[in-house]
Short mmCIF file of C-alpha atoms and ligand atoms in Angstrom, two decimals:
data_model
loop_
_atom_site.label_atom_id
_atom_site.label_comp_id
_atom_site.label_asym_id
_atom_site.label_seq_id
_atom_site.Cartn_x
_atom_site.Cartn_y
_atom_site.Cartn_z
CA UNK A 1287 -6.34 -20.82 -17.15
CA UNK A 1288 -2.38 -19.74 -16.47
CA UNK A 1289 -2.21 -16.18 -18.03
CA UNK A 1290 0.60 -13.93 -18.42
CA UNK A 1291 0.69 -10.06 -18.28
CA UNK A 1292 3.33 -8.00 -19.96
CA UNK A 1293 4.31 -4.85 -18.54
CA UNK A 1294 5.19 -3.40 -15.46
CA UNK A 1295 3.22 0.32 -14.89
CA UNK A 1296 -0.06 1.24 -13.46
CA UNK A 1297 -1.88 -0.19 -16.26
CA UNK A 1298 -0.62 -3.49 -15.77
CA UNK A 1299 -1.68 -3.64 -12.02
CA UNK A 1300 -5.09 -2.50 -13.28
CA UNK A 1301 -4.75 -5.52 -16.19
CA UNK A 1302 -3.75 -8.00 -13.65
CA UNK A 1303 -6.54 -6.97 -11.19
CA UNK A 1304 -9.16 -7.39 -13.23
CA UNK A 1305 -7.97 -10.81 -15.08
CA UNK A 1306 -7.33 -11.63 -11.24
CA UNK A 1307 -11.63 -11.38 -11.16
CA UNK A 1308 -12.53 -13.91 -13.61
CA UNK A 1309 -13.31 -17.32 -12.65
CA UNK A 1310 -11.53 -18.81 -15.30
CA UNK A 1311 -8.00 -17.69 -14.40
CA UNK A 1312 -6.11 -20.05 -11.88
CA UNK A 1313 -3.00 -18.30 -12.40
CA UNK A 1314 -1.11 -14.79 -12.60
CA UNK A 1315 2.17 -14.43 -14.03
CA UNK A 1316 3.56 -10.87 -14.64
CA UNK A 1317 6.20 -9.84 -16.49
CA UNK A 1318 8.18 -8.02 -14.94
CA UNK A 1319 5.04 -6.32 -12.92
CA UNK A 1320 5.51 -4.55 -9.89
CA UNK A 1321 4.50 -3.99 -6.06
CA UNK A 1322 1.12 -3.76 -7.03
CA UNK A 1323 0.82 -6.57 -9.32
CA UNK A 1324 2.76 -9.06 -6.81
CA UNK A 1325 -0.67 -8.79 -4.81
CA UNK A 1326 -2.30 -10.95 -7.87
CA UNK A 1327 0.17 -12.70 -9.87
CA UNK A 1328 3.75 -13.95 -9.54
CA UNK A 1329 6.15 -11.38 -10.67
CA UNK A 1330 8.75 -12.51 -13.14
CA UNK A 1331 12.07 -11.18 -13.50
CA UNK A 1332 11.52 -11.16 -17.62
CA UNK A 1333 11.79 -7.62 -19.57
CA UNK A 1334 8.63 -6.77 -21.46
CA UNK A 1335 11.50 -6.21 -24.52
CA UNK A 1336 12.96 -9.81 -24.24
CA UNK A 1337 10.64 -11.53 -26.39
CA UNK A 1338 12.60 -14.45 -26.68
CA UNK A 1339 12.75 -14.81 -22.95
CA UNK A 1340 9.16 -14.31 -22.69
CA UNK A 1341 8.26 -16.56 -25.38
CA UNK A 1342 10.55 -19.54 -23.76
CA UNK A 1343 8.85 -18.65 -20.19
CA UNK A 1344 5.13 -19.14 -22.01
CA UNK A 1345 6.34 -22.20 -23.15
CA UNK A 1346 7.58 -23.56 -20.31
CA UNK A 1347 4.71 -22.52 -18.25
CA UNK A 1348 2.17 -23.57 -20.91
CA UNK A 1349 0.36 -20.48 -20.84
CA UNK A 1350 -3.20 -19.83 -21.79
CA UNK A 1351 -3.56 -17.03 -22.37
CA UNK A 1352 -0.62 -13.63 -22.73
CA UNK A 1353 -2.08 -10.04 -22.81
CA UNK A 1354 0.58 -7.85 -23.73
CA UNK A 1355 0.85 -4.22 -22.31
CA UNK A 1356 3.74 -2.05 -23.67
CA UNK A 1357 3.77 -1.08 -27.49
CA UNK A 1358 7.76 -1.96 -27.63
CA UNK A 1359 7.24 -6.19 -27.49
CA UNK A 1360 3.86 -5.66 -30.65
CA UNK A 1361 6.18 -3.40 -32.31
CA UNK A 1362 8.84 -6.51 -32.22
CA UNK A 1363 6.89 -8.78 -33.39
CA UNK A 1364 5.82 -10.78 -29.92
CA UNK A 1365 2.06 -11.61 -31.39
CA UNK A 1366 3.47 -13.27 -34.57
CA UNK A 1367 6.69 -14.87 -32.47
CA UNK A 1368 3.96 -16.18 -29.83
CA UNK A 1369 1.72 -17.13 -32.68
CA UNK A 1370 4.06 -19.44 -34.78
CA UNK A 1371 4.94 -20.79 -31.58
CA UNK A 1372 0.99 -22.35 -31.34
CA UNK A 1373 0.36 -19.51 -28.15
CA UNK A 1374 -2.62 -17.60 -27.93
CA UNK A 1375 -1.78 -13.93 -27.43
CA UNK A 1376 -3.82 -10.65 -27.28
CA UNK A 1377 -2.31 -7.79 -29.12
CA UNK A 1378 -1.82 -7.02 -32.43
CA UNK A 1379 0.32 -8.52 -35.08
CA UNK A 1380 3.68 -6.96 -36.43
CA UNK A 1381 2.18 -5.84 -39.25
CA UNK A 1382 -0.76 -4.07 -37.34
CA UNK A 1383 1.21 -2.83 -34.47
CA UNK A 1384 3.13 -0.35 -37.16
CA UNK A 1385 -0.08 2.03 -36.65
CA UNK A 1386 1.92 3.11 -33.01
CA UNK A 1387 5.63 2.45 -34.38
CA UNK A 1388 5.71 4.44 -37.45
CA UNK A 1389 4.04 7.55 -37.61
CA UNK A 1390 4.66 7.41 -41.86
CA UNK A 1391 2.99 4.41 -41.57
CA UNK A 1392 -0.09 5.61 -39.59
CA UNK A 1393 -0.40 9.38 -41.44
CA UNK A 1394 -0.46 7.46 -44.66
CA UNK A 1395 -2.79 5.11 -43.24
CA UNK A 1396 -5.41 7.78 -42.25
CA UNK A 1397 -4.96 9.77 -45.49
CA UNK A 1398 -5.80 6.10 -47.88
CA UNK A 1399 -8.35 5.56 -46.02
CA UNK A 1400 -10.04 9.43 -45.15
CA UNK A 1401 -9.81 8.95 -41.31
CA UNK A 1402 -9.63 13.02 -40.16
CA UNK A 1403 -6.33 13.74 -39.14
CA UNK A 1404 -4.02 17.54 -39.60
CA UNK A 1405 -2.41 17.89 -42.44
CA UNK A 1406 0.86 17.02 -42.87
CA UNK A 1407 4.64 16.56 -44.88
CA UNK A 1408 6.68 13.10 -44.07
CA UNK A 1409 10.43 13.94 -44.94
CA UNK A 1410 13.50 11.71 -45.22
CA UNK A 1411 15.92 14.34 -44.98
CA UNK A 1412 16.31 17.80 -42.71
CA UNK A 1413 16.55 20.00 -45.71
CA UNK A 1414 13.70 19.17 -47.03
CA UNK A 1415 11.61 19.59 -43.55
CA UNK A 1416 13.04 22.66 -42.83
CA UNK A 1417 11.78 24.29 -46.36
CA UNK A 1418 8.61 22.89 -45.24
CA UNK A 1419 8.58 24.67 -42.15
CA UNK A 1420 9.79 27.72 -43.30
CA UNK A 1421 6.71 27.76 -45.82
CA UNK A 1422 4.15 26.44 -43.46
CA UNK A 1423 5.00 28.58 -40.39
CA UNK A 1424 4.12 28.29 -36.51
CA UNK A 1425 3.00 26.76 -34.54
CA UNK A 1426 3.85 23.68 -36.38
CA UNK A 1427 4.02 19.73 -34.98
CA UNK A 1428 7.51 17.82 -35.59
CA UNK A 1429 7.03 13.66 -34.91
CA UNK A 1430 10.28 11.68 -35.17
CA UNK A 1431 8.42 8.16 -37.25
CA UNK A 1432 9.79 5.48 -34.99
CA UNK A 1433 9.20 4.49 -31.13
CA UNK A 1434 10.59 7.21 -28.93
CA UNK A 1435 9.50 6.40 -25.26
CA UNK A 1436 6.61 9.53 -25.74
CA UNK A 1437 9.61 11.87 -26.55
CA UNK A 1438 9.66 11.93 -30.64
CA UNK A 1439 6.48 14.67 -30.60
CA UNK A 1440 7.50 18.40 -30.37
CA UNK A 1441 4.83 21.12 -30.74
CA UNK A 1442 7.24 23.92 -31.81
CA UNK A 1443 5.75 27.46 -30.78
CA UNK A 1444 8.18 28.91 -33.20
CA UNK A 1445 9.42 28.02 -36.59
CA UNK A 1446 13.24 28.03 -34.55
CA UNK A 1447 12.16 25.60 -32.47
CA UNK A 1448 10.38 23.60 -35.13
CA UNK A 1449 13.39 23.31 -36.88
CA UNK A 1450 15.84 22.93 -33.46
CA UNK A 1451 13.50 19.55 -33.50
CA UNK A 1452 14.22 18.50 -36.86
CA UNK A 1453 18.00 18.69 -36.05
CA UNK A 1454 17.97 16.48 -33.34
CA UNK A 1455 15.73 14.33 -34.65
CA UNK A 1456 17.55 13.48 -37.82
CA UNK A 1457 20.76 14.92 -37.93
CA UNK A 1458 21.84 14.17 -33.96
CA UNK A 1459 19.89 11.19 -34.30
CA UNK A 1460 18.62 11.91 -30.90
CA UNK A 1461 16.36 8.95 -31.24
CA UNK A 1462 18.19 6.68 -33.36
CA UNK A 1463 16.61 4.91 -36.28
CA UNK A 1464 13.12 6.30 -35.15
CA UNK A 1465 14.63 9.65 -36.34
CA UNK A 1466 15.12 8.36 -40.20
CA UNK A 1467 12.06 9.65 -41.22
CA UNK A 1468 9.90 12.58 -39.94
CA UNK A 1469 5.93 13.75 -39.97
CA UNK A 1470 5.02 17.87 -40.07
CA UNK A 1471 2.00 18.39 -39.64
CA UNK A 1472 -0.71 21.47 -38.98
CA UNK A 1473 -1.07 22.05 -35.06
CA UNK A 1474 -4.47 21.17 -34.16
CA UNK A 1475 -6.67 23.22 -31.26
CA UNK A 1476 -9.58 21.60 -29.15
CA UNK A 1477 -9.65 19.40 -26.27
CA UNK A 1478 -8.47 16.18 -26.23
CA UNK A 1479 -9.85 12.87 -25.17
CA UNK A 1480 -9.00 9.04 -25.74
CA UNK A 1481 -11.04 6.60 -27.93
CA UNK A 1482 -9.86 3.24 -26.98
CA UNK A 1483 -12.05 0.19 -28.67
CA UNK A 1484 -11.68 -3.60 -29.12
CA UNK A 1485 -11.10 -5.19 -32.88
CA UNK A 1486 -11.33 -8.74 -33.79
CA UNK A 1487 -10.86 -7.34 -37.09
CA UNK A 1488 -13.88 -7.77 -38.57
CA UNK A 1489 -16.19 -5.50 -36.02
CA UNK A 1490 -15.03 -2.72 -33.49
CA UNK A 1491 -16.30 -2.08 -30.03
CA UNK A 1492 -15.53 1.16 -28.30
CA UNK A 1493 -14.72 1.38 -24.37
CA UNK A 1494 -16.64 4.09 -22.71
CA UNK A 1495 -14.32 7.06 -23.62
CA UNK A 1496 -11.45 8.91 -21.30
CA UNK A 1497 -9.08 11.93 -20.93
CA UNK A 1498 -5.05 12.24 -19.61
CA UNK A 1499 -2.97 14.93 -18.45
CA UNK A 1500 -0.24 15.02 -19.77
CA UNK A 1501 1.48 17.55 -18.35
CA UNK A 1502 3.14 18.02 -14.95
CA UNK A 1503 1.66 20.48 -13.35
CA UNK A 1504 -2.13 22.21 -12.81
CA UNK A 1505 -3.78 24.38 -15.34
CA UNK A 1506 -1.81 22.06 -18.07
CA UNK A 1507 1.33 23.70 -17.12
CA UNK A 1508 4.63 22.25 -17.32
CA UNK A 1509 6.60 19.44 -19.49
CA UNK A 1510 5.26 16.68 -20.58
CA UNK A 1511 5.06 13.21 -18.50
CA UNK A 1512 3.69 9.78 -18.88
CA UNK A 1513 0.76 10.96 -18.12
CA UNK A 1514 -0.47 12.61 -14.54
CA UNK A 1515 -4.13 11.29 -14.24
CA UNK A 1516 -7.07 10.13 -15.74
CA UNK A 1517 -10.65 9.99 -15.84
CA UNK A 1518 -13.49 8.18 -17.16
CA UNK A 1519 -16.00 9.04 -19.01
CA UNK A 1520 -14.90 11.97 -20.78
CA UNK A 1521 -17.97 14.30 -21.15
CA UNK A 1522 -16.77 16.55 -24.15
CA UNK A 1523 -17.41 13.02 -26.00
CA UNK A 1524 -21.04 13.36 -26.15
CA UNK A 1525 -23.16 10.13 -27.56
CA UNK A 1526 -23.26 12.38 -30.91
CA UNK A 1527 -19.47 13.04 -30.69
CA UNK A 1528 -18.44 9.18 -30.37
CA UNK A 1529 -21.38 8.48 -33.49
CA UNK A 1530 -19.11 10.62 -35.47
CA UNK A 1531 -16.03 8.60 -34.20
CA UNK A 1532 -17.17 5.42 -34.47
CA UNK A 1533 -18.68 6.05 -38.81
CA UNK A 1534 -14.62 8.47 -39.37
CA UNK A 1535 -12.27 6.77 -37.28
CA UNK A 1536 -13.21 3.70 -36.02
CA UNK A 1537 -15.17 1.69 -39.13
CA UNK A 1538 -12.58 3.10 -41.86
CA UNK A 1539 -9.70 1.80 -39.16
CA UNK A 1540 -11.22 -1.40 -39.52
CA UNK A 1541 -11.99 -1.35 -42.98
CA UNK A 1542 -8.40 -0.09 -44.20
CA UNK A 1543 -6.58 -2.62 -42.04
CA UNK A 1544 -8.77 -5.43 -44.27
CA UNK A 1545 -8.32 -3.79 -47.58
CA UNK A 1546 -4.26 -4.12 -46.53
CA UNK A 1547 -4.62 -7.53 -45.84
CA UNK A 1548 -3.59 -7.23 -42.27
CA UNK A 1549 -6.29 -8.62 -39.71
CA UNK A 1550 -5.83 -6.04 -36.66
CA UNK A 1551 -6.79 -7.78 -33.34
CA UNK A 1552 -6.48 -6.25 -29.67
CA UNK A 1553 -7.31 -2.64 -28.65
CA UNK A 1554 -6.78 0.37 -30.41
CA UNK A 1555 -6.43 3.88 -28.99
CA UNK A 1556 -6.96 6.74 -31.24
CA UNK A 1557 -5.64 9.48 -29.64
CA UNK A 1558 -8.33 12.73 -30.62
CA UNK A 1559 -8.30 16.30 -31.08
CA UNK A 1560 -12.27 17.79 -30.70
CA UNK A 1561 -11.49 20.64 -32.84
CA UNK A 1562 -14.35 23.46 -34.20
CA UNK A 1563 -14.40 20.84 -37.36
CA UNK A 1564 -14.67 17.75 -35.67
CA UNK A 1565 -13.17 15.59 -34.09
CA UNK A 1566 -9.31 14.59 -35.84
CA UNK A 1567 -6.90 11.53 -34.85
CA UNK A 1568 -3.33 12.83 -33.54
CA UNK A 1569 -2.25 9.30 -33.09
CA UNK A 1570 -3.30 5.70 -32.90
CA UNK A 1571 -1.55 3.37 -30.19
CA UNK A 1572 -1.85 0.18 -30.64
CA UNK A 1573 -2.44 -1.17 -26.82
CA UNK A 1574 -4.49 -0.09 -23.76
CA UNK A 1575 -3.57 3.61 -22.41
CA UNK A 1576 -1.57 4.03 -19.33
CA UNK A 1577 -3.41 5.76 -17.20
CA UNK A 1578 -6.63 5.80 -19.25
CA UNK A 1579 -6.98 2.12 -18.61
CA UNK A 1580 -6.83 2.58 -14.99
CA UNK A 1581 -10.15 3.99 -14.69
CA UNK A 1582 -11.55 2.01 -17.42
CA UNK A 1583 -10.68 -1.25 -15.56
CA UNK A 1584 -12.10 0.24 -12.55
CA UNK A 1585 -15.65 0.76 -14.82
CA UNK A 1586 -15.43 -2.39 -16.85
CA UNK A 1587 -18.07 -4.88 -14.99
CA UNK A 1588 -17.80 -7.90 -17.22
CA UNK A 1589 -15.25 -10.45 -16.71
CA UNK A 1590 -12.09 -9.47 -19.69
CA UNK A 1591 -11.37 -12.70 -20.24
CA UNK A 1592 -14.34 -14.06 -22.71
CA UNK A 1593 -13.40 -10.39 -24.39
CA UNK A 1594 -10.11 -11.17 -24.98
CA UNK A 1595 -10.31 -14.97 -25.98
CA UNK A 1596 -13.51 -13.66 -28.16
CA UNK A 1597 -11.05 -11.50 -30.28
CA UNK A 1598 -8.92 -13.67 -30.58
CA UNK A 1599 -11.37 -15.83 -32.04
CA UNK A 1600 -12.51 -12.92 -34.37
CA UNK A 1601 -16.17 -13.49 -32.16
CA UNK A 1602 -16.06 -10.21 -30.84
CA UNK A 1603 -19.71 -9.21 -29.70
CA UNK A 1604 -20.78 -5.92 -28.03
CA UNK A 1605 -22.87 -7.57 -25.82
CA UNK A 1606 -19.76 -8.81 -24.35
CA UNK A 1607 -18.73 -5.42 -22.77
CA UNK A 1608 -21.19 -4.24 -19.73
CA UNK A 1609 -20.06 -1.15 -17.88
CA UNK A 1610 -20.56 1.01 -14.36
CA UNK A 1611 -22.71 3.91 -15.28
CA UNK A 1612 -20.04 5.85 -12.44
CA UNK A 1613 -17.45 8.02 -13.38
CA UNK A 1614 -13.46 7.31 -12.26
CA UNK A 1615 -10.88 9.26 -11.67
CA UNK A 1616 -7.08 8.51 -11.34
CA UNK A 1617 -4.39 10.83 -9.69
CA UNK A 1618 -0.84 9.98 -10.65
CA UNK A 1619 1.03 10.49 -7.44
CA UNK A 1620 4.82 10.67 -8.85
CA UNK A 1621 8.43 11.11 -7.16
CA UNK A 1622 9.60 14.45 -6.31
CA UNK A 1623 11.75 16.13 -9.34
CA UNK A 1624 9.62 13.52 -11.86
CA UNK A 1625 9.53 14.08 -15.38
CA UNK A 1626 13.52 15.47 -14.82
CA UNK A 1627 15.51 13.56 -12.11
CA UNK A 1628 13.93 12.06 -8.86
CA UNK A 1629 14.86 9.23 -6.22
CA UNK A 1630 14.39 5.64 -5.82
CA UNK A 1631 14.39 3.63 -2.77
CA UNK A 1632 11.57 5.74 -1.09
CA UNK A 1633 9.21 3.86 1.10
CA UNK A 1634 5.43 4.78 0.31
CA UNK A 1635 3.23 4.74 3.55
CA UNK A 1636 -0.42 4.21 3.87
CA UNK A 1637 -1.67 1.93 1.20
CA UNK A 1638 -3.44 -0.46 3.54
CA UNK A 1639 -5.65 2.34 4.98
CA UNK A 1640 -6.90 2.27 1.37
CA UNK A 1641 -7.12 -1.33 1.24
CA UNK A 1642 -10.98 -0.64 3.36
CA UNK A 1643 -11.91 1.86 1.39
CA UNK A 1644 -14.97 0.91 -0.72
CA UNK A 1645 -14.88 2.30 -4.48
CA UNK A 1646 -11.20 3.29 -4.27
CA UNK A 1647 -8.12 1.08 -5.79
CA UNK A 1648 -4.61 2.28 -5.97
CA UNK A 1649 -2.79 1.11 -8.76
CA UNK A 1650 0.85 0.82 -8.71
CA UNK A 1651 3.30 1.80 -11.49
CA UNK A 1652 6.66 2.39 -9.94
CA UNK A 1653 7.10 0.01 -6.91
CA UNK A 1654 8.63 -2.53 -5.63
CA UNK A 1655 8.56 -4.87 -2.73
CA UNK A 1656 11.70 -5.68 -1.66
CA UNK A 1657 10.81 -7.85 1.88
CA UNK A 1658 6.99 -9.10 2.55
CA UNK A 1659 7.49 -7.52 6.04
CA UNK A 1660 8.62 -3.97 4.87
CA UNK A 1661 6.63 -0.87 3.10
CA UNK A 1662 6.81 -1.22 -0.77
CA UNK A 1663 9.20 1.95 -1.88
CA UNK A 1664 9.37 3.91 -5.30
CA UNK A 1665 11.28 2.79 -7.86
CA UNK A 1666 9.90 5.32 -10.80
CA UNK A 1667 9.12 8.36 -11.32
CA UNK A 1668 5.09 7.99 -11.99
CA UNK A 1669 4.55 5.90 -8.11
CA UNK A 1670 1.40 5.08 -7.60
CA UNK A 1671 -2.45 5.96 -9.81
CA UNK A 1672 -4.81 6.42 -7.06
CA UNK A 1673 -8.24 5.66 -8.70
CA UNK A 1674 -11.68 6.00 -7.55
CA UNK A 1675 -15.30 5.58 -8.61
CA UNK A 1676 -17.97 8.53 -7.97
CA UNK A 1677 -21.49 9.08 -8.91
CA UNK A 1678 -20.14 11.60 -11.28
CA UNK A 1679 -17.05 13.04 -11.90
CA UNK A 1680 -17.28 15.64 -9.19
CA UNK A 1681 -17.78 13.04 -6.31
CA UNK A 1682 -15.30 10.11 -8.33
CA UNK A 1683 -12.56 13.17 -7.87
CA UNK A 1684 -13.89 14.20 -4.65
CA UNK A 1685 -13.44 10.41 -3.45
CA UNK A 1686 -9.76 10.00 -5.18
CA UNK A 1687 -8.01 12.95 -3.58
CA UNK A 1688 -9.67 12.00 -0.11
CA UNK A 1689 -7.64 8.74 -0.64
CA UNK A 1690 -4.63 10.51 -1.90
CA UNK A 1691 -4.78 12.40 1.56
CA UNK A 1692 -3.98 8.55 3.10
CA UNK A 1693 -0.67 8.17 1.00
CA UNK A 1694 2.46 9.46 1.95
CA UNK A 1695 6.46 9.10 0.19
CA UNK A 1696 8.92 11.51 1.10
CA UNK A 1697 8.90 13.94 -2.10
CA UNK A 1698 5.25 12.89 -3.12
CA UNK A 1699 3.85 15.12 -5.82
CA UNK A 1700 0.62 15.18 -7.94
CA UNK A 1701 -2.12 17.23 -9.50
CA UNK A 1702 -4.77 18.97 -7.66
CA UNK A 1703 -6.54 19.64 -10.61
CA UNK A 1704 -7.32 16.15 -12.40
CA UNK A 1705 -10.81 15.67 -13.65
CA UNK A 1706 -11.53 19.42 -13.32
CA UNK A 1707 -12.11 19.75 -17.24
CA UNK A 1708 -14.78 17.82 -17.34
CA UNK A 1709 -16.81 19.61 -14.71
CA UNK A 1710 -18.03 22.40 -16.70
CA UNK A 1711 -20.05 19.65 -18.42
CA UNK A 1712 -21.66 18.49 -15.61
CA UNK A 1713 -24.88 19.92 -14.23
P1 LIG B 2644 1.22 11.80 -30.31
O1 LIG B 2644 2.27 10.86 -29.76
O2 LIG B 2644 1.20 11.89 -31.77
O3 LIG B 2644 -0.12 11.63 -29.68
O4 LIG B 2644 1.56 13.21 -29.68
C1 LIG B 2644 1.59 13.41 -28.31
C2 LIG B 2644 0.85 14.66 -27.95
O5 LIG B 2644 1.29 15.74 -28.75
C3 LIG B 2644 -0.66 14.58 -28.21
O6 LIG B 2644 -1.36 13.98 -27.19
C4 LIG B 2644 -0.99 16.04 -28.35
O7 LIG B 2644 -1.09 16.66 -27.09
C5 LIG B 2644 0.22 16.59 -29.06
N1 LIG B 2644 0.00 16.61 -30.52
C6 LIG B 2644 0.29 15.64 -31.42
N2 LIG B 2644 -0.05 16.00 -32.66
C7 LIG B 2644 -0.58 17.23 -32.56
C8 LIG B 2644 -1.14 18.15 -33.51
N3 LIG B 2644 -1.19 17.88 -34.82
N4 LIG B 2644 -1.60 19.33 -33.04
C9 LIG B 2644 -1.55 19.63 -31.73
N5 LIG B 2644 -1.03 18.82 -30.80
C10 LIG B 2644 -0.55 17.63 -31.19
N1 LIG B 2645 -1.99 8.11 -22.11
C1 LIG B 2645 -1.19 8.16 -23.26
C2 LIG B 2645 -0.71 6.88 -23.74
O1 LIG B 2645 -0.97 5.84 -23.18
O2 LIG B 2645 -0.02 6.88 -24.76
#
């Protein structure tokens, strides 16, 4: 099979990588990819926007097979484009994808269809929010509706600040169209984790479950990034926890998406608060987490293809998905300055002492090679996910910041404190 990824961060390499394991894949294409994902697949100078680039390049190519990373192309349109086009594509349609691109369209989702979620206003104009902040009080959550890059969610300490987000939102149109519309909503308390699960539409499958950091620095300090590290499996989800997830979030997500008339295939990622009343969806993305996935990969032991050419058949079976009872842990190792400003052009030293490192991959996000006889070098602000397997969390974190030890760019920063959450659980 010729398959093409779409993407070009850490979870992409991870994507690639394992594809890169099946037997039935002759060949890699990645779109545009990066350092990392040169190693398995031939890097093509395509945005993961251009759609009709992308779609001309599949034909061309006659591609097997596309797996689509980035929420921007599924929010476009690229399964339905690829579709019509007689392709075979993993992601969700359009239609489907609108659970990550409007966050109207996903609050009203989960109220029609009772999936837990906080409590919330959707406005079309700034007067109106700002009454409903005045009444509601702090802290308070402000979402601009459309795609904004991870930016278009404030949670406002103060009412001020609540309504400082409005503003910009819809009045400076600080993210454009997104900001036409906005969700309020109650500020939720608990600890977080990722559900990510396969749908053919008809059943749902969850991945073993996961928790990011999202902000910059230790102790959950600092602004908020693409995410600073990951680990796998998250331990707050107990087997009675993800029960409860699977009958309120996942089956109703399955079951509303029918009763619209929209068949939802590809991954979903609810995105959870565990608060004192359960557990509550803050948002559903419609692809693969970045970095969640990188540890996920790392524990997935079947072979992804049959999964994905099994949803797209709407054959999705359980029995499918086999995975590494170990725990993984990721460290984001990012440019100095990164989330604000930060160089490029930096050349990263060490990776092949990795290369002999059992258990341990390295997943690259913001690289490039720039001559096969030179160092990759940093060309983003999130580098490099450093990802490791342990017999538990404490030795899968234990064995990633050994390896992390082994990398060195000039401004190199991470956290020292990724996975620690989850230790309190363990014995
Ligand atoms: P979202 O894009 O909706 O997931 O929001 C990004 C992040 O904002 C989440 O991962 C949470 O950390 C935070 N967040 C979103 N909604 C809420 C909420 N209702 N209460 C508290 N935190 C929230
Ligand atoms: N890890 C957060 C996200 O992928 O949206």
């Amino acid at each position: 099979m010729k398959i093409l990824i779409i993407g070009s961060g850490g979870r992409e390499h991870a994507l690639v990588w394992k594809i890169a394991q099946s037997p039935k894949v002759d060949k890699i294409y990645c779109a545009p990819g990066n350092a990392g994902t040169a190693q398995f697949a031939e890097n093509v100078n395509i945005k993961a926007e251009d759609v009709a680039a992308l779609l001309r390049f599949a034909q061309e190519k006659k591609i097997d097979l596309t797996v689509v990373g980035p929420e921007v192309p599924l929010v476009l349109g690229i399964v339905d484009q690829f579709e019509k086009a007689g392709l075979i594509i993993f992601g969700p349609c359009k239609a489907a994808a609108r659970i990550e691109g409007s966050k109207v369209f996903s609050k009203e989702f989960m109220i029609k269809y009772g999936i837990p979620t906080a409590q919330a206003g959707i406005f079309d104009n700034a007067k109106e929010a700002i009454t409903y902040i005045e009444e509601m009080g702090a802290p308070i959550v402000v979402k601009a509706d459309g795609l904004a890059a991870g930016k278009g969610v404030i949670v406002a300490k103060t009412k001020a600040e609540a309504i400082e987000a409005v503003k910009a939102i819809m009045e400076a149109k600080e993210f454009g169209e997104a900001g036409n519309k906005v969700v309020i909503e109650e500020c939720l308390m608990g600890e977080e984790a990722s559900i990510l699960a396969f749908t053919d539409g008809k059943s749902i499958v969850p991945l073993v479950s996961s928790q990011d950091h999202k902000r910059a620095f230790d102790g959950d300090q600092g602004p908020n990034t693409g995410g600073m590290g990951a680990y796998s499996p998250a331990p707050i989800v107990t087997d009675r926890l993800m029960e409860e997830i699977y009958l309120n979030v996942l089956k109703p997500f399955v079951a509303g998406f029918k009763q619209e008339g929209i068949i939802y295939k590809g991954v979903i990622y609810a995105g959870i608060m565990i608060t004192k009343k359960g557990p509550m969806v803050l948002e559903f993305n419609a692809r693969f987490g970045d970095p969640e996935t990188q540890p996920i990969m790392l524990r997935m032991k079947s072979d992804i293809v049959p999964i994905f050419e099994a949803i797209i058949e709407g054959k999705l079976d359980d029995r499918l998905i086999e995975w590494d009872k170990r725990a993984a842990v990721c460290v984001v190792l990012v440019a100095g300055g990164y989330p604000g400003k930060y160089a490029k052009d930096i050349p990263i030293d060490g990776l092949e002492k990795i290369e002999q490192l059992d258990n341990v991959m390295v997943f690259q996000a913001g690289t490039k090679q720039v001559t096969s006889n030179q160092l990759p070098v940093t060309s983003g602000g999130r580098v490099l996910g450093v990802t490791a397997l342990g017999e538990s969390i404490k030795f899968a974190i234990e064995n990633a910041y050994r390896a992390v030890k082994m990398i060195h760019f000039k401004g190199m920063q991470y956290r020292t404190d990724i996975g620690k959450k989850a230790l309190k659980y363990e014995k």
